[in-house]
PDB file of C-alpha atoms in Angstrom:
ATOM      1  CA  MET Y 279       0.000   0.000   0.000  1.00  0.00           C
ATOM      2  CA  LEU Y 280       1.065   3.562  -0.677  1.00  0.00           C
ATOM      3  CA  ARG Y 281       0.442   4.554   2.938  1.00  0.00           C
ATOM      4  CA  ASN Y 282       2.742   1.827   4.233  1.00  0.00           C
ATOM      5  CA  GLU Y 283       5.442   2.799   1.768  1.00  0.00           C
ATOM      6  CA  VAL Y 284       5.338   6.502   2.661  1.00  0.00           C
ATOM      7  CA  PHE Y 285       5.176   5.836   6.381  1.00  0.00           C
ATOM      8  CA  MET Y 286       8.087   3.390   6.439  1.00  0.00           C
ATOM      9  CA  ARG Y 287      10.215   5.378   4.006  1.00  0.00           C
ATOM     10  CA  ASP Y 288      10.567   8.291   6.419  1.00  0.00           C
ATOM     11  CA  SER Y 289      10.744   6.255   9.603  1.00  0.00           C
ATOM     12  CA  ILE Y 290      12.740   7.636  12.512  1.00  0.00           C
ATOM     13  CA  PRO Y 291      16.150   5.969  13.000  1.00  0.00           C
ATOM     14  CA  LEU Y 292      16.484   3.843  16.103  1.00  0.00           C
ATOM     15  CA  TRP Y 293      19.808   5.433  17.021  1.00  0.00           C
ATOM     16  CA  LEU Y 294      18.184   8.869  17.067  1.00  0.00           C
ATOM     17  CA  ALA Y 295      15.385   7.735  19.377  1.00  0.00           C
ATOM     18  CA  CYS Y 296      17.727   5.922  21.766  1.00  0.00           C
ATOM     19  CA  GLY Y 297      20.335   8.684  21.710  1.00  0.00           C
ATOM     20  CA  GLY Y 298      17.788  11.404  22.363  1.00  0.00           C
ATOM     21  CA  TYR Y 299      16.248   9.451  25.214  1.00  0.00           C
ATOM     22  CA  LEU Y 300      19.612   8.798  26.866  1.00  0.00           C
ATOM     23  CA  PHE Y 301      20.580  12.461  26.511  1.00  0.00           C
ATOM     24  CA  LEU Y 302      17.365  13.661  28.152  1.00  0.00           C
ATOM     25  CA  CYS Y 303      17.756  10.998  30.831  1.00  0.00           C
ATOM     26  CA  VAL Y 304      21.226  12.258  31.749  1.00  0.00           C
ATOM     27  CA  VAL Y 305      20.120  15.906  31.763  1.00  0.00           C
ATOM     28  CA  SER Y 306      17.069  15.166  33.918  1.00  0.00           C
ATOM     29  CA  THR Y 307      19.050  13.008  36.336  1.00  0.00           C
ATOM     30  CA  ILE Y 308      21.403  15.935  36.937  1.00  0.00           C
ATOM     31  CA  VAL Y 309      19.011  18.902  36.863  1.00  0.00           C
ATOM     32  CA  ILE Y 310      15.860  17.641  38.611  1.00  0.00           C
ATOM     33  CA  PRO Y 311      17.593  16.751  41.927  1.00  0.00           C
ATOM     34  CA  MET Y 312      19.044  20.275  41.917  1.00  0.00           C
ATOM     35  CA  MET Y 313      15.543  21.729  41.644  1.00  0.00           C
ATOM     36  CA  PHE Y 314      13.987  19.283  44.118  1.00  0.00           C
ATOM     37  CA  PRO Y 315      16.602  17.968  46.566  1.00  0.00           C
ATOM     38  CA  GLU Y 316      14.047  15.583  48.071  1.00  0.00           C
ATOM     39  CA  LEU Y 317      14.141  13.550  44.855  1.00  0.00           C
ATOM     40  CA  LYS Y 318      17.516  11.827  44.750  1.00  0.00           C
ATOM     41  CA  TRP Y 319      19.243  11.261  41.431  1.00  0.00           C
ATOM     42  CA  TYR Y 320      18.795   7.505  41.568  1.00  0.00           C
ATOM     43  CA  TYR Y 321      15.019   7.930  41.858  1.00  0.00           C
ATOM     44  CA  VAL Y 322      15.058   9.939  38.631  1.00  0.00           C
ATOM     45  CA  LEU Y 323      17.147   7.210  37.044  1.00  0.00           C
ATOM     46  CA  VAL Y 324      14.670   4.565  38.195  1.00  0.00           C
ATOM     47  CA  SER Y 325      11.869   6.660  36.707  1.00  0.00           C
ATOM     48  CA  TYR Y 326      13.552   6.724  33.320  1.00  0.00           C
ATOM     49  CA  VAL Y 327      14.149   2.981  33.482  1.00  0.00           C
ATOM     50  CA  LEU Y 328      10.418   2.430  34.018  1.00  0.00           C
ATOM     51  CA  VAL Y 329       9.284   4.882  31.336  1.00  0.00           C
ATOM     52  CA  PRO Y 330       9.984   2.850  28.125  1.00  0.00           C
ATOM     53  CA  GLY Y 331       7.852  -0.124  29.143  1.00  0.00           C
ATOM     54  CA  LEU Y 332       5.024   2.023  30.469  1.00  0.00           C
ATOM     55  CA  SER Y 333       5.185   4.281  27.409  1.00  0.00           C
ATOM     56  CA  PHE Y 334       4.799   1.298  25.104  1.00  0.00           C
ATOM     57  CA  CYS Y 335       1.704   0.136  26.987  1.00  0.00           C
ATOM     58  CA  ASN Y 336       0.222   3.629  26.960  1.00  0.00           C
ATOM     59  CA  ALA Y 337       0.964   4.182  23.275  1.00  0.00           C
ATOM     60  CA  TYR Y 338      -0.595   0.838  22.382  1.00  0.00           C
ATOM     61  CA  GLY Y 339      -3.716   1.618  24.395  1.00  0.00           C
ATOM     62  CA  ALA Y 340      -3.945   5.158  23.019  1.00  0.00           C
ATOM     63  CA  GLY Y 341      -3.705   3.839  19.480  1.00  0.00           C
ATOM     64  CA  LEU Y 342      -6.601   1.466  20.084  1.00  0.00           C
ATOM     65  CA  THR Y 343      -8.889   3.697  22.122  1.00  0.00           C
ATOM     66  CA  ASN Y 344      -7.823   7.345  21.602  1.00  0.00           C
ATOM     67  CA  MET Y 345      -7.447   7.553  25.388  1.00  0.00           C
ATOM     68  CA  ASN Y 346      -4.188   8.690  26.928  1.00  0.00           C
ATOM     69  CA  MET Y 347      -3.883   6.894  30.263  1.00  0.00           C
ATOM     70  CA  ALA Y 348      -0.612   8.527  31.317  1.00  0.00           C
ATOM     71  CA  GLY Y 349      -2.149   9.801  34.537  1.00  0.00           C
ATOM     72  CA  ASN Y 350      -3.012   6.306  35.681  1.00  0.00           C
ATOM     73  CA  TYR Y 351       0.459   4.951  34.979  1.00  0.00           C
ATOM     74  CA  GLY Y 352       1.841   7.964  36.809  1.00  0.00           C
ATOM     75  CA  LYS Y 353      -0.239   7.153  39.873  1.00  0.00           C
ATOM     76  CA  VAL Y 354       1.373   3.730  40.076  1.00  0.00           C
ATOM     77  CA  ALA Y 355       4.796   5.373  39.886  1.00  0.00           C
ATOM     78  CA  LEU Y 356       3.723   7.847  42.561  1.00  0.00           C
ATOM     79  CA  PHE Y 357       3.049   5.049  45.028  1.00  0.00           C
ATOM     80  CA  VAL Y 358       6.318   3.281  44.206  1.00  0.00           C
ATOM     81  CA  LEU Y 359       8.561   6.352  44.459  1.00  0.00           C
ATOM     82  CA  ALA Y 360       6.847   7.685  47.577  1.00  0.00           C
ATOM     83  CA  ALA Y 361       7.314   4.327  49.285  1.00  0.00           C
ATOM     84  CA  MET Y 362      10.977   4.167  48.219  1.00  0.00           C
ATOM     85  CA  ALA Y 363      11.771   7.694  49.446  1.00  0.00           C
ATOM     86  CA  GLY Y 364      10.370   7.133  52.928  1.00  0.00           C
ATOM     87  CA  LYS Y 365       8.414   9.337  55.298  1.00  0.00           C
ATOM     88  CA  GLU Y 366      10.785  12.299  55.394  1.00  0.00           C
ATOM     89  CA  ASN Y 367      10.913  13.146  51.677  1.00  0.00           C
ATOM     90  CA  GLY Y 368       8.393  10.716  50.232  1.00  0.00           C
ATOM     91  CA  VAL Y 369       5.600  13.177  49.446  1.00  0.00           C
ATOM     92  CA  VAL Y 370       7.694  15.616  47.413  1.00  0.00           C
ATOM     93  CA  ALA Y 371       9.739  12.848  45.802  1.00  0.00           C
ATOM     94  CA  GLY Y 372       6.607  10.969  44.798  1.00  0.00           C
ATOM     95  CA  LEU Y 373       4.918  14.033  43.303  1.00  0.00           C
ATOM     96  CA  VAL Y 374       7.997  15.112  41.346  1.00  0.00           C
ATOM     97  CA  GLY Y 375       8.620  11.564  40.145  1.00  0.00           C
ATOM     98  CA  LEU Y 376       4.978  11.369  39.091  1.00  0.00           C
ATOM     99  CA  SER Y 377       5.444  14.502  36.982  1.00  0.00           C
ATOM    100  CA  VAL Y 378       8.552  13.085  35.305  1.00  0.00           C
ATOM    101  CA  ILE Y 379       6.984   9.751  34.427  1.00  0.00           C
ATOM    102  CA  LYS Y 380       3.580  11.159  33.524  1.00  0.00           C
ATOM    103  CA  SER Y 381       5.073  13.739  31.158  1.00  0.00           C
ATOM    104  CA  ALA Y 382       7.154  11.145  29.345  1.00  0.00           C
ATOM    105  CA  ILE Y 383       4.329   8.618  29.088  1.00  0.00           C
ATOM    106  CA  ALA Y 384       1.805  11.237  27.968  1.00  0.00           C
ATOM    107  CA  THR Y 385       4.131  12.206  25.134  1.00  0.00           C
ATOM    108  CA  SER Y 386       4.082   8.632  23.847  1.00  0.00           C
ATOM    109  CA  GLY Y 387       0.290   8.710  23.679  1.00  0.00           C
ATOM    110  CA  GLU Y 388       0.295  12.009  21.804  1.00  0.00           C
ATOM    111  CA  LEU Y 389       2.966  10.776  19.403  1.00  0.00           C
ATOM    112  CA  ILE Y 390       0.972   7.693  18.467  1.00  0.00           C
ATOM    113  CA  HIS Y 391      -1.943   9.975  17.591  1.00  0.00           C
ATOM    114  CA  ASP Y 392       0.354  12.120  15.451  1.00  0.00           C
ATOM    115  CA  PHE Y 393       1.861   9.118  13.706  1.00  0.00           C
ATOM    116  CA  ARG Y 394      -1.574   7.712  12.996  1.00  0.00           C
ATOM    117  CA  THR Y 395      -2.557  11.046  11.473  1.00  0.00           C
ATOM    118  CA  ALA Y 396       0.628  10.961   9.410  1.00  0.00           C
ATOM    119  CA  TYR Y 397      -0.217   7.467   8.189  1.00  0.00           C
ATOM    120  CA  LEU Y 398      -3.764   8.417   7.190  1.00  0.00           C
ATOM    121  CA  THR Y 399      -2.774  11.677   5.481  1.00  0.00           C
ATOM    122  CA  LEU Y 400       0.392  10.386   3.763  1.00  0.00           C
ATOM    123  CA  THR Y 401       2.515  12.748   5.852  1.00  0.00           C
ATOM    124  CA  SER Y 402       6.121  12.070   6.754  1.00  0.00           C
ATOM    125  CA  PRO Y 403       6.514  10.783  10.345  1.00  0.00           C
ATOM    126  CA  ARG Y 404       9.663  12.862  10.607  1.00  0.00           C
ATOM    127  CA  SER Y 405       7.641  15.989   9.863  1.00  0.00           C
ATOM    128  CA  MET Y 406       5.167  15.063  12.576  1.00  0.00           C
ATOM    129  CA  LEU Y 407       7.986  14.464  15.056  1.00  0.00           C
ATOM    130  CA  ALA Y 408       9.559  17.810  14.175  1.00  0.00           C
ATOM    131  CA  ALA Y 409       6.201  19.528  14.649  1.00  0.00           C
ATOM    132  CA  GLN Y 410       5.841  17.800  18.015  1.00  0.00           C
ATOM    133  CA  ALA Y 411       9.274  19.089  19.044  1.00  0.00           C
ATOM    134  CA  VAL Y 412       8.374  22.637  17.994  1.00  0.00           C
ATOM    135  CA  GLY Y 413       5.090  22.426  19.884  1.00  0.00           C
ATOM    136  CA  THR Y 414       6.887  21.164  22.982  1.00  0.00           C
ATOM    137  CA  ALA Y 415       9.337  24.063  22.811  1.00  0.00           C
ATOM    138  CA  ILE Y 416       6.469  26.543  22.526  1.00  0.00           C
ATOM    139  CA  GLY Y 417       4.693  24.823  25.403  1.00  0.00           C
ATOM    140  CA  CYS Y 418       7.736  25.338  27.612  1.00  0.00           C
ATOM    141  CA  ILE Y 419       7.076  29.073  27.258  1.00  0.00           C
ATOM    142  CA  VAL Y 420       3.292  29.223  27.007  1.00  0.00           C
ATOM    143  CA  GLY Y 421       2.656  26.676  29.779  1.00  0.00           C
ATOM    144  CA  PRO Y 422       4.311  28.602  32.627  1.00  0.00           C
ATOM    145  CA  LEU Y 423       2.817  31.874  31.390  1.00  0.00           C
ATOM    146  CA  THR Y 424      -0.670  30.355  31.379  1.00  0.00           C
ATOM    147  CA  PHE Y 425      -0.104  28.979  34.853  1.00  0.00           C
ATOM    148  CA  PHE Y 426       0.898  32.377  36.206  1.00  0.00           C
ATOM    149  CA  VAL Y 427      -2.127  34.017  34.539  1.00  0.00           C
ATOM    150  CA  PHE Y 428      -4.351  31.794  36.636  1.00  0.00           C
ATOM    151  CA  TYR Y 429      -2.098  31.956  39.687  1.00  0.00           C
ATOM    152  CA  ARG Y 430      -2.010  35.762  39.699  1.00  0.00           C
ATOM    153  CA  SER Y 431      -5.628  36.336  38.669  1.00  0.00           C
ATOM    154  CA  PHE Y 432      -7.413  33.815  40.874  1.00  0.00           C
ATOM    155  CA  ASP Y 433      -7.046  32.271  44.274  1.00  0.00           C
ATOM    156  CA  VAL Y 434      -6.086  28.854  42.960  1.00  0.00           C
ATOM    157  CA  GLY Y 435      -6.607  26.141  45.539  1.00  0.00           C
ATOM    158  CA  ASP Y 436      -9.296  27.941  47.532  1.00  0.00           C
ATOM    159  CA  PRO Y 437     -11.955  25.318  48.402  1.00  0.00           C
ATOM    160  CA  ASP Y 438     -14.669  27.958  48.008  1.00  0.00           C
ATOM    161  CA  GLY Y 439     -13.210  29.648  44.922  1.00  0.00           C
ATOM    162  CA  VAL Y 440     -13.643  29.128  41.198  1.00  0.00           C
ATOM    163  CA  TYR Y 441     -10.462  27.091  40.799  1.00  0.00           C
ATOM    164  CA  LYS Y 442     -10.450  24.672  43.695  1.00  0.00           C
ATOM    165  CA  ALA Y 443      -7.598  22.566  42.259  1.00  0.00           C
ATOM    166  CA  PRO Y 444      -9.034  19.333  43.685  1.00  0.00           C
ATOM    167  CA  TYR Y 445      -6.397  17.196  42.002  1.00  0.00           C
ATOM    168  CA  ALA Y 446      -3.674  18.896  44.039  1.00  0.00           C
ATOM    169  CA  ILE Y 447      -5.264  17.609  47.234  1.00  0.00           C
ATOM    170  CA  ILE Y 448      -5.952  14.197  45.717  1.00  0.00           C
ATOM    171  CA  TYR Y 449      -2.401  13.641  44.503  1.00  0.00           C
ATOM    172  CA  ARG Y 450      -0.903  14.915  47.743  1.00  0.00           C
ATOM    173  CA  ASN Y 451      -3.034  12.494  49.731  1.00  0.00           C
ATOM    174  CA  MET Y 452      -2.032   9.715  47.351  1.00  0.00           C
ATOM    175  CA  ALA Y 453       1.619  10.543  47.998  1.00  0.00           C
ATOM    176  CA  ILE Y 454       0.996  10.434  51.746  1.00  0.00           C
ATOM    177  CA  LEU Y 455      -0.672   7.068  51.280  1.00  0.00           C
ATOM    178  CA  GLY Y 456       2.314   5.862  49.284  1.00  0.00           C
ATOM    179  CA  VAL Y 457       4.701   6.905  52.047  1.00  0.00           C
ATOM    180  CA  GLU Y 458       2.853   4.752  54.547  1.00  0.00           C
ATOM    181  CA  GLY Y 459       2.999   1.757  52.199  1.00  0.00           C
ATOM    182  CA  PHE Y 460       0.476  -0.916  51.289  1.00  0.00           C
ATOM    183  CA  SER Y 461      -0.524  -1.253  54.923  1.00  0.00           C
ATOM    184  CA  ALA Y 462      -2.345   2.098  54.651  1.00  0.00           C
ATOM    185  CA  LEU Y 463      -4.613   0.825  51.881  1.00  0.00           C
ATOM    186  CA  PRO Y 464      -8.161  -0.264  52.742  1.00  0.00           C
ATOM    187  CA  ASP Y 465      -8.687  -3.892  53.660  1.00  0.00           C
ATOM    188  CA  HIS Y 466      -8.309  -6.318  50.742  1.00  0.00           C
ATOM    189  CA  CYS Y 467      -7.563  -3.450  48.320  1.00  0.00           C
ATOM    190  CA  LEU Y 468      -4.377  -5.063  47.004  1.00  0.00           C
ATOM    191  CA  GLU Y 469      -6.086  -8.432  46.615  1.00  0.00           C
ATOM    192  CA  LEU Y 470      -8.928  -6.837  44.659  1.00  0.00           C
ATOM    193  CA  CYS Y 471      -6.478  -5.030  42.365  1.00  0.00           C
ATOM    194  CA  CYS Y 472      -4.622  -8.247  41.595  1.00  0.00           C
ATOM    195  CA  GLY Y 473      -7.867 -10.139  41.133  1.00  0.00           C
ATOM    196  CA  PHE Y 474      -9.326  -7.675  38.645  1.00  0.00           C
ATOM    197  CA  PHE Y 475      -6.011  -7.502  36.796  1.00  0.00           C
ATOM    198  CA  LEU Y 476      -6.053 -11.271  36.334  1.00  0.00           C
ATOM    199  CA  LEU Y 477      -9.725 -11.084  35.371  1.00  0.00           C
ATOM    200  CA  GLY Y 478      -8.914  -8.561  32.633  1.00  0.00           C
ATOM    201  CA  VAL Y 479      -6.154 -10.783  31.268  1.00  0.00           C
ATOM    202  CA  ALA Y 480      -8.431 -13.830  31.366  1.00  0.00           C
ATOM    203  CA  MET Y 481     -11.231 -12.001  29.532  1.00  0.00           C
ATOM    204  CA  ASN Y 482      -8.850 -10.959  26.769  1.00  0.00           C
ATOM    205  CA  VAL Y 483      -7.535 -14.505  26.418  1.00  0.00           C
ATOM    206  CA  VAL Y 484     -11.033 -15.993  26.305  1.00  0.00           C
ATOM    207  CA  ARG Y 485     -12.205 -13.400  23.782  1.00  0.00           C
ATOM    208  CA  ASP Y 486      -9.251 -14.103  21.478  1.00  0.00           C
ATOM    209  CA  LEU Y 487      -9.238 -17.898  21.734  1.00  0.00           C
ATOM    210  CA  ALA Y 488     -12.935 -18.706  21.944  1.00  0.00           C
ATOM    211  CA  PRO Y 489     -14.987 -19.280  18.771  1.00  0.00           C
ATOM    212  CA  GLU Y 490     -16.335 -16.068  17.288  1.00  0.00           C
ATOM    213  CA  ARG Y 491     -19.947 -16.908  18.079  1.00  0.00           C
ATOM    214  CA  LEU Y 492     -19.016 -17.132  21.774  1.00  0.00           C
ATOM    215  CA  GLY Y 493     -16.147 -14.635  21.994  1.00  0.00           C
ATOM    216  CA  ARG Y 494     -18.302 -11.733  20.864  1.00  0.00           C
ATOM    217  CA  PHE Y 495     -20.320 -12.042  24.074  1.00  0.00           C
ATOM    218  CA  VAL Y 496     -17.223 -11.530  26.259  1.00  0.00           C
ATOM    219  CA  PRO Y 497     -16.913  -7.841  27.232  1.00  0.00           C
ATOM    220  CA  ILE Y 498     -13.793  -5.930  26.199  1.00  0.00           C
ATOM    221  CA  PRO Y 499     -11.923  -4.967  29.406  1.00  0.00           C
ATOM    222  CA  MET Y 500     -10.537  -1.786  27.816  1.00  0.00           C
ATOM    223  CA  ALA Y 501     -14.045  -0.567  27.001  1.00  0.00           C
ATOM    224  CA  MET Y 502     -15.298  -1.481  30.467  1.00  0.00           C
ATOM    225  CA  ALA Y 503     -12.409   0.378  32.101  1.00  0.00           C
ATOM    226  CA  ALA Y 504     -12.897   3.658  30.212  1.00  0.00           C
ATOM    227  CA  PRO Y 505     -15.711   5.082  32.402  1.00  0.00           C
ATOM    228  CA  PHE Y 506     -13.797   4.133  35.550  1.00  0.00           C
ATOM    229  CA  PHE Y 507     -10.698   5.985  34.359  1.00  0.00           C
ATOM    230  CA  LEU Y 508     -12.348   9.023  32.777  1.00  0.00           C
ATOM    231  CA  GLY Y 509     -15.358   9.498  35.032  1.00  0.00           C
ATOM    232  CA  ALA Y 510     -19.086   9.123  34.597  1.00  0.00           C
ATOM    233  CA  TYR Y 511     -19.365  12.285  32.472  1.00  0.00           C
ATOM    234  CA  PHE Y 512     -17.717  10.347  29.651  1.00  0.00           C
ATOM    235  CA  THR Y 513     -20.803   8.165  29.311  1.00  0.00           C
ATOM    236  CA  ILE Y 514     -22.989  11.224  28.600  1.00  0.00           C
ATOM    237  CA  ASP Y 515     -20.899  12.138  25.552  1.00  0.00           C
ATOM    238  CA  MET Y 516     -20.919   8.531  24.378  1.00  0.00           C
ATOM    239  CA  ALA Y 517     -24.687   8.233  24.827  1.00  0.00           C
ATOM    240  CA  LEU Y 518     -25.383  11.440  22.890  1.00  0.00           C
ATOM    241  CA  GLY Y 519     -22.984  10.422  20.127  1.00  0.00           C
ATOM    242  CA  SER Y 520     -24.560   6.973  19.887  1.00  0.00           C
ATOM    243  CA  ALA Y 521     -28.032   8.531  19.705  1.00  0.00           C
ATOM    244  CA  VAL Y 522     -26.947  10.838  16.865  1.00  0.00           C
ATOM    245  CA  GLY Y 523     -25.393   7.906  15.013  1.00  0.00           C
ATOM    246  CA  TYR Y 524     -28.535   5.813  15.480  1.00  0.00           C
ATOM    247  CA  LEU Y 525     -30.785   8.576  14.133  1.00  0.00           C
ATOM    248  CA  MET Y 526     -28.503   9.108  11.138  1.00  0.00           C
ATOM    249  CA  ARG Y 527     -28.610   5.404  10.283  1.00  0.00           C
ATOM    250  CA  LYS Y 528     -32.393   5.358  10.550  1.00  0.00           C
ATOM    251  CA  ARG Y 529     -32.785   8.442   8.377  1.00  0.00           C
ATOM    252  CA  MET Y 530     -30.014   7.936   5.805  1.00  0.00           C
ATOM    253  CA  GLY Y 531     -29.499   4.188   5.707  1.00  0.00           C
ATOM    254  CA  ASP Y 532     -26.531   2.158   6.899  1.00  0.00           C
ATOM    255  CA  LYS Y 533     -24.361   2.620   3.826  1.00  0.00           C
ATOM    256  CA  GLU Y 534     -24.626   6.405   3.589  1.00  0.00           C
ATOM    257  CA  ALA Y 535     -24.499   6.876   7.350  1.00  0.00           C
ATOM    258  CA  ALA Y 536     -21.299   4.815   7.573  1.00  0.00           C
ATOM    259  CA  ALA Y 537     -19.565   7.469   5.471  1.00  0.00           C
ATOM    260  CA  MET Y 538     -21.066  10.428   7.333  1.00  0.00           C
ATOM    261  CA  VAL Y 539     -20.959   9.356  10.988  1.00  0.00           C
ATOM    262  CA  PRO Y 540     -17.139   9.654  11.372  1.00  0.00           C
ATOM    263  CA  SER Y 541     -17.209  13.179   9.917  1.00  0.00           C
ATOM    264  CA  VAL Y 542     -20.048  14.262  12.188  1.00  0.00           C
ATOM    265  CA  GLY Y 543     -18.294  12.715  15.184  1.00  0.00           C
ATOM    266  CA  ALA Y 544     -15.060  14.523  14.320  1.00  0.00           C
ATOM    267  CA  GLY Y 545     -16.979  17.791  14.065  1.00  0.00           C
ATOM    268  CA  LEU Y 546     -18.565  17.278  17.474  1.00  0.00           C
ATOM    269  CA  ILE Y 547     -15.184  16.502  19.033  1.00  0.00           C
ATOM    270  CA  CYS Y 548     -13.623  19.600  17.451  1.00  0.00           C
ATOM    271  CA  GLY Y 549     -16.539  21.740  18.585  1.00  0.00           C
ATOM    272  CA  ASP Y 550     -16.170  20.469  22.123  1.00  0.00           C
ATOM    273  CA  GLY Y 551     -12.480  21.346  22.042  1.00  0.00           C
ATOM    274  CA  LEU Y 552     -13.037  24.789  20.531  1.00  0.00           C
ATOM    275  CA  TRP Y 553     -15.527  25.622  23.265  1.00  0.00           C
ATOM    276  CA  THR Y 554     -12.672  25.529  25.785  1.00  0.00           C
ATOM    277  CA  PHE Y 555     -11.502  28.992  24.716  1.00  0.00           C
ATOM    278  CA  PRO Y 556     -14.887  30.782  25.081  1.00  0.00           C
ATOM    279  CA  ALA Y 557     -15.378  29.001  28.400  1.00  0.00           C
ATOM    280  CA  PHE Y 558     -12.004  30.316  29.566  1.00  0.00           C
ATOM    281  CA  ILE Y 559     -12.906  33.878  28.523  1.00  0.00           C
ATOM    282  CA  MET Y 560     -16.240  33.725  30.346  1.00  0.00           C
ATOM    283  CA  THR Y 561     -14.528  32.358  33.433  1.00  0.00           C
ATOM    284  CA  LEU Y 562     -12.090  35.268  33.436  1.00  0.00           C
ATOM    285  CA  ALA Y 563     -15.079  37.617  33.113  1.00  0.00           C
ATOM    286  CA  LYS Y 564     -16.746  35.808  36.050  1.00  0.00           C
ATOM    287  CA  ILE Y 565     -19.796  34.876  33.950  1.00  0.00           C
ATOM    288  CA  ASN Y 566     -21.690  31.953  35.434  1.00  0.00           C
ATOM    289  CA  PRO Y 567     -23.470  29.398  33.216  1.00  0.00           C
ATOM    290  CA  PRO Y 568     -27.261  29.790  32.941  1.00  0.00           C
ATOM    291  CA  MET Y 569     -27.801  26.325  34.371  1.00  0.00           C
ATOM    292  CA  CYS Y 570     -25.752  23.751  36.205  1.00  0.00           C
ATOM    293  CA  MET Y 571     -26.163  20.020  36.784  1.00  0.00           C
ATOM    294  CA  SER Y 572     -25.147  18.708  40.178  1.00  0.00           C
ATOM    295  CA  PHE Y 573     -25.615  15.519  42.154  1.00  0.00           C
ATOM    296  CA  SER Y 574     -25.961  15.576  45.929  1.00  0.00           C
ATOM    297  CA  PRO Y 575     -27.413  13.327  48.633  1.00  0.00           C
ATOM    298  CA  ALA Y 576     -31.135  13.598  49.188  1.00  0.00           C
ATOM    299  CA  LEU Y 577     -32.171  15.694  52.167  1.00  0.00           C
ATOM    300  CA  ASN Y 578     -33.958  13.855  54.939  1.00  0.00           C
ATOM    301  CA  SER Y 579     -37.444  15.192  55.483  1.00  0.00           C
TER     302      SER Y 579
END
């Protein structure tokens, strides 16, 4: 196929990938402990040893599902590094190590999206990688500036303010939990994690090896896990999208709808992303939405 030929012709040399990774590993191992003395250099080195395997898993999952699970891999690293660093420096070391691993793993998920786009549009993978590097360089400037816009304009972290920063509290508590070790986890938590992990592996094996007429009834663990990772709000988008697709098939027919549904879905996704900017402007102007959906316990009469 032409796509395969174009994609493989401009593939990225292995020596460049390995050399670049080793260079960044050395720089990070030297610089990060200077910025955060609580995180020793060997913890940074351990982080970079773990990153390739976790990045492969994340890139593979992102390619299949369009979901970047870097945050979840980072949480595992947070527990490990916090436990290794001990009670004195474990919280800071765990949080900084989480940032290192999460950033690297998230990049792998974004790259697989870019490479898939390159494959579909007959674009050189090297061009996509160069664009990713340029975007990263710009982000190193724009990211801190954006942070300070919020930090200077709003009381970030105020429980009663607009920007409560709930994840800051969550991740800090996770680091504290990691410092105390597995003994601080709820009863049977570790056993349940191992059990569901084995269940996911078993379901994949059964689905792949069983006859098609039986395997199609076995749920896909990746699809089942998505709402747990992303939150319940994800199901609302999926339900609305499925309803739109169903109505299009009923009105246009399966054949014509099959060609139109991906385009409509892409438009809805782009529209959702573009709305982020107007929402940001209205937040700066302190404009509240006309209606809000919330869920709270029922009041006892």
